[in-house]
Amino acid sequence: MILPIYVYGHPILRRQAADVSLTDENLKTLIEDMYETMYHANGVGLAAPQIGKSLRLFVIDSAPYKEFYPNEDARKITFINPTITTRTGEEFPFNEGCLSLPEIHEDVMRQPAIDITYFDETLNQKTEHFEGVLARIIQHEYDHIEGMVFTDKLSSLKKMILKRKLSDIATGKTKPGYKIKNQ
Ligand code: NI
């Protein structure tokens, strides 16, 4: 089922999300709905708070980047109760967008490599090292479960320039090609 995407201004995006109960019988359906919602909106990642669930859960599929970064693995991964244990390397800028911030694309500084522990959709616990586009997408989604969005990481000047666009999103004036919920 395609779910509405909660956009900038909705308080759920600002909450520190809670752990997922691994015995929750609705978990499988929730994950399926998140993938369906993400693909419908042409996203490469979607976190549970973005569909109105304040849970430590996100899904990613880096396949659309394969065309531009042929040397990188295209991966589809479900992250349940993840913890980023290390972030390494020098921060660098990369242009990011977000389904909760339609029509905003900005360079965001992040480190290039991470180690993350998580449960996959079969509830196997894993620890993996990620670099490149995957490390970028994962850190972006991880911010969502910590109550952050990428514009938080921009300079105060950049934030000032984006003020109007952000308020248009928060007031429901910005209409992307998918269903949104702003309050
Ligand atoms: Ni996002």
mmCIF file of C-alpha atoms and ligand atoms in Angstrom:
data_model
loop_
_atom_site.group_PDB
_atom_site.id
_atom_site.type_symbol
_atom_site.label_atom_id
_atom_site.label_comp_id
_atom_site.label_asym_id
_atom_site.label_seq_id
_atom_site.Cartn_x
_atom_site.Cartn_y
_atom_site.Cartn_z
ATOM 1 C CA MET A 1 0.000 0.000 0.000
ATOM 2 C CA ILE A 2 1.308 3.428 -0.916
ATOM 3 C CA LEU A 3 1.331 5.657 2.154
ATOM 4 C CA PRO A 4 1.367 9.470 2.346
ATOM 5 C CA ILE A 5 4.803 10.958 3.030
ATOM 6 C CA TYR A 6 5.108 13.271 6.018
ATOM 7 C CA VAL A 7 6.898 16.459 5.029
ATOM 8 C CA TYR A 8 8.959 19.189 6.654
ATOM 9 C CA GLY A 9 7.027 20.943 9.405
ATOM 10 C CA HIS A 10 5.365 17.793 10.730
ATOM 11 C CA PRO A 11 6.540 17.210 14.323
ATOM 12 C CA ILE A 12 7.055 13.452 13.838
ATOM 13 C CA LEU A 13 10.145 14.212 11.736
ATOM 14 C CA ARG A 14 11.671 15.879 14.818
ATOM 15 C CA ARG A 15 11.199 12.983 17.196
ATOM 16 C CA GLN A 16 13.900 10.573 18.277
ATOM 17 C CA ALA A 17 12.413 7.308 17.018
ATOM 18 C CA ALA A 18 11.873 4.277 19.276
ATOM 19 C CA ASP A 19 13.186 0.752 18.774
ATOM 20 C CA VAL A 20 11.129 -1.582 16.627
ATOM 21 C CA SER A 21 9.678 -4.587 18.439
ATOM 22 C CA LEU A 22 11.127 -7.553 16.521
ATOM 23 C CA THR A 23 8.085 -9.660 17.359
ATOM 24 C CA ASP A 24 5.649 -7.107 15.903
ATOM 25 C CA GLU A 25 3.406 -9.075 13.550
ATOM 26 C CA ASN A 26 2.770 -5.974 11.415
ATOM 27 C CA LEU A 27 6.479 -5.418 10.713
ATOM 28 C CA LYS A 28 6.578 -7.335 7.420
ATOM 29 C CA THR A 29 3.642 -5.375 5.980
ATOM 30 C CA LEU A 30 5.090 -2.097 7.209
ATOM 31 C CA ILE A 31 8.381 -2.816 5.417
ATOM 32 C CA GLU A 32 6.569 -3.804 2.193
ATOM 33 C CA ASP A 33 4.508 -0.602 2.342
ATOM 34 C CA MET A 34 7.655 1.462 2.870
ATOM 35 C CA TYR A 35 9.338 -0.002 -0.235
ATOM 36 C CA GLU A 36 6.186 0.517 -2.292
ATOM 37 C CA THR A 37 5.885 4.114 -1.070
ATOM 38 C CA MET A 38 9.579 4.824 -1.741
ATOM 39 C CA TYR A 39 9.524 3.396 -5.291
ATOM 40 C CA HIS A 40 6.296 5.215 -6.132
ATOM 41 C CA ALA A 41 7.930 8.528 -5.131
ATOM 42 C CA ASN A 42 11.200 7.652 -6.943
ATOM 43 C CA GLY A 43 13.209 7.734 -3.725
ATOM 44 C CA VAL A 44 16.387 5.814 -2.896
ATOM 45 C CA GLY A 45 15.644 5.730 0.831
ATOM 46 C CA LEU A 46 12.700 6.088 3.204
ATOM 47 C CA ALA A 47 12.633 6.142 7.008
ATOM 48 C CA ALA A 48 9.642 5.114 9.132
ATOM 49 C CA PRO A 49 9.071 8.640 10.583
ATOM 50 C CA GLN A 50 8.490 9.784 6.983
ATOM 51 C CA ILE A 51 5.372 7.630 6.824
ATOM 52 C CA GLY A 52 4.236 8.612 10.299
ATOM 53 C CA LYS A 53 5.810 5.841 12.396
ATOM 54 C CA SER A 54 8.365 6.996 14.942
ATOM 55 C CA LEU A 55 10.410 3.791 14.700
ATOM 56 C CA ARG A 56 14.089 3.000 14.153
ATOM 57 C CA LEU A 57 13.546 1.529 10.703
ATOM 58 C CA PHE A 58 14.514 2.568 7.200
ATOM 59 C CA VAL A 59 14.744 1.048 3.736
ATOM 60 C CA ILE A 60 17.111 1.914 0.911
ATOM 61 C CA ASP A 61 17.660 0.905 -2.707
ATOM 62 C CA SER A 62 20.669 2.445 -4.402
ATOM 63 C CA ALA A 63 19.873 0.959 -7.856
ATOM 64 C CA PRO A 64 19.107 4.359 -9.491
ATOM 65 C CA TYR A 65 22.686 5.469 -8.709
ATOM 66 C CA LYS A 66 24.167 2.493 -10.555
ATOM 67 C CA GLU A 67 23.962 4.399 -13.854
ATOM 68 C CA PHE A 68 26.144 7.232 -12.526
ATOM 69 C CA TYR A 69 28.427 5.165 -10.303
ATOM 70 C CA PRO A 70 28.900 1.888 -12.222
ATOM 71 C CA ASN A 71 31.670 0.708 -9.886
ATOM 72 C CA GLU A 72 29.390 0.712 -6.883
ATOM 73 C CA ASP A 73 27.130 -2.122 -5.762
ATOM 74 C CA ALA A 74 23.407 -1.551 -6.143
ATOM 75 C CA ARG A 75 21.920 -2.689 -2.850
ATOM 76 C CA LYS A 76 18.403 -2.956 -1.491
ATOM 77 C CA ILE A 77 18.580 -3.156 2.297
ATOM 78 C CA THR A 78 16.169 -2.947 5.229
ATOM 79 C CA PHE A 79 17.678 -1.496 8.403
ATOM 80 C CA ILE A 80 15.864 -2.367 11.640
ATOM 81 C CA ASN A 81 17.119 -0.901 14.948
ATOM 82 C CA PRO A 82 20.391 0.245 13.361
ATOM 83 C CA THR A 83 23.342 1.795 15.165
ATOM 84 C CA ILE A 84 26.141 3.567 13.309
ATOM 85 C CA THR A 85 29.174 2.558 15.352
ATOM 86 C CA THR A 86 31.891 4.456 13.461
ATOM 87 C CA ARG A 87 32.115 7.204 10.885
ATOM 88 C CA THR A 88 35.492 7.747 9.248
ATOM 89 C CA GLY A 89 37.224 9.979 6.711
ATOM 90 C CA GLU A 90 37.112 13.615 5.753
ATOM 91 C CA GLU A 91 33.650 15.183 5.304
ATOM 92 C CA PHE A 92 32.829 15.997 1.671
ATOM 93 C CA PRO A 93 29.868 17.658 -0.099
ATOM 94 C CA PHE A 94 27.283 15.616 -2.041
ATOM 95 C CA ASN A 95 23.995 16.842 -3.472
ATOM 96 C CA GLU A 96 21.088 15.459 -1.446
ATOM 97 C CA GLY A 97 17.347 15.521 -1.756
ATOM 98 C CA CYS A 98 14.633 14.119 0.494
ATOM 99 C CA LEU A 99 11.040 12.987 -0.068
ATOM 100 C CA SER A 100 10.098 15.027 3.036
ATOM 101 C CA LEU A 101 11.724 18.144 1.524
ATOM 102 C CA PRO A 102 10.303 18.197 -2.015
ATOM 103 C CA GLU A 103 12.010 20.541 -4.502
ATOM 104 C CA ILE A 104 15.038 21.153 -2.277
ATOM 105 C CA HIS A 105 18.444 19.849 -3.352
ATOM 106 C CA GLU A 106 21.594 20.998 -1.583
ATOM 107 C CA ASP A 107 25.168 19.911 -1.025
ATOM 108 C CA VAL A 108 25.496 18.323 2.401
ATOM 109 C CA MET A 109 28.767 17.531 4.204
ATOM 110 C CA ARG A 110 29.153 13.997 5.512
ATOM 111 C CA GLN A 111 31.936 11.524 6.170
ATOM 112 C CA PRO A 112 32.638 8.936 3.449
ATOM 113 C CA ALA A 113 32.630 5.662 5.401
ATOM 114 C CA ILE A 114 30.573 4.081 8.159
ATOM 115 C CA ASP A 115 30.164 0.866 10.116
ATOM 116 C CA ILE A 116 26.612 -0.010 11.058
ATOM 117 C CA THR A 117 24.962 -2.781 13.064
ATOM 118 C CA TYR A 118 21.350 -3.599 12.235
ATOM 119 C CA PHE A 119 18.728 -6.315 11.846
ATOM 120 C CA ASP A 120 17.662 -7.122 8.275
ATOM 121 C CA GLU A 121 14.092 -8.045 7.275
ATOM 122 C CA THR A 122 14.722 -11.693 8.184
ATOM 123 C CA LEU A 123 15.733 -10.407 11.650
ATOM 124 C CA ASN A 124 19.357 -11.463 11.247
ATOM 125 C CA GLN A 125 21.742 -9.118 13.017
ATOM 126 C CA LYS A 126 24.541 -7.826 10.801
ATOM 127 C CA THR A 127 27.496 -5.488 11.020
ATOM 128 C CA GLU A 128 28.617 -3.973 7.741
ATOM 129 C CA HIS A 129 31.021 -1.385 6.409
ATOM 130 C CA PHE A 130 29.701 1.020 3.768
ATOM 131 C CA GLU A 131 31.376 3.622 1.589
ATOM 132 C CA GLY A 132 30.401 5.738 -1.410
ATOM 133 C CA VAL A 133 26.789 6.409 -2.293
ATOM 134 C CA LEU A 134 25.531 3.743 0.132
ATOM 135 C CA ALA A 135 27.263 5.379 3.114
ATOM 136 C CA ARG A 136 25.712 8.659 2.013
ATOM 137 C CA ILE A 137 22.146 7.320 1.709
ATOM 138 C CA ILE A 138 22.387 5.399 4.979
ATOM 139 C CA GLN A 139 23.612 8.440 6.944
ATOM 140 C CA HIS A 140 20.797 10.545 5.473
ATOM 141 C CA GLU A 141 18.160 7.979 6.501
ATOM 142 C CA TYR A 142 19.783 7.458 9.895
ATOM 143 C CA ASP A 143 19.366 11.184 10.573
ATOM 144 C CA HIS A 144 15.604 10.764 10.092
ATOM 145 C CA ILE A 145 15.345 8.264 12.955
ATOM 146 C CA GLU A 146 17.336 10.703 15.116
ATOM 147 C CA GLY A 147 14.817 13.465 14.379
ATOM 148 C CA MET A 148 16.967 15.351 11.863
ATOM 149 C CA VAL A 149 16.610 16.374 8.213
ATOM 150 C CA PHE A 150 19.412 17.328 5.842
ATOM 151 C CA THR A 151 18.720 21.065 5.878
ATOM 152 C CA ASP A 152 19.685 21.030 9.591
ATOM 153 C CA LYS A 153 23.252 20.445 8.417
ATOM 154 C CA LEU A 154 23.418 23.505 6.146
ATOM 155 C CA SER A 155 24.970 26.866 7.006
ATOM 156 C CA SER A 156 22.721 29.486 8.593
ATOM 157 C CA LEU A 157 23.022 31.545 5.388
ATOM 158 C CA LYS A 158 21.820 28.613 3.268
ATOM 159 C CA LYS A 159 18.981 27.992 5.737
ATOM 160 C CA MET A 160 17.943 31.635 5.462
ATOM 161 C CA ILE A 161 17.890 31.399 1.661
ATOM 162 C CA LEU A 162 15.719 28.274 1.896
ATOM 163 C CA LYS A 163 13.318 29.736 4.455
ATOM 164 C CA ARG A 164 10.557 30.461 1.938
ATOM 165 C CA LYS A 165 10.808 27.053 0.260
ATOM 166 C CA LEU A 166 10.694 25.347 3.669
ATOM 167 C CA SER A 167 7.645 27.308 4.756
ATOM 168 C CA ASP A 168 5.917 26.459 1.451
ATOM 169 C CA ILE A 169 6.487 22.775 2.214
ATOM 170 C CA ALA A 170 5.309 23.123 5.826
ATOM 171 C CA THR A 171 2.120 24.906 4.773
ATOM 172 C CA GLY A 172 1.309 22.331 2.072
ATOM 173 C CA LYS A 173 1.878 24.728 -0.854
ATOM 174 C CA THR A 174 4.553 22.526 -2.406
ATOM 175 C CA LYS A 175 2.898 19.707 -4.324
ATOM 176 C CA PRO A 176 5.195 16.863 -5.362
ATOM 177 C CA GLY A 177 3.955 13.956 -7.470
ATOM 178 C CA TYR A 178 3.028 11.873 -4.424
ATOM 179 C CA LYS A 179 0.635 12.188 -1.508
ATOM 180 C CA ILE A 180 1.934 14.220 1.434
ATOM 181 C CA LYS A 181 0.956 14.973 5.003
ATOM 182 C CA ASN A 182 2.168 18.263 6.482
ATOM 183 C CA GLN A 183 0.191 18.282 9.741
HETATM 184 NI NI NI B 1 15.148 12.095 3.646
#
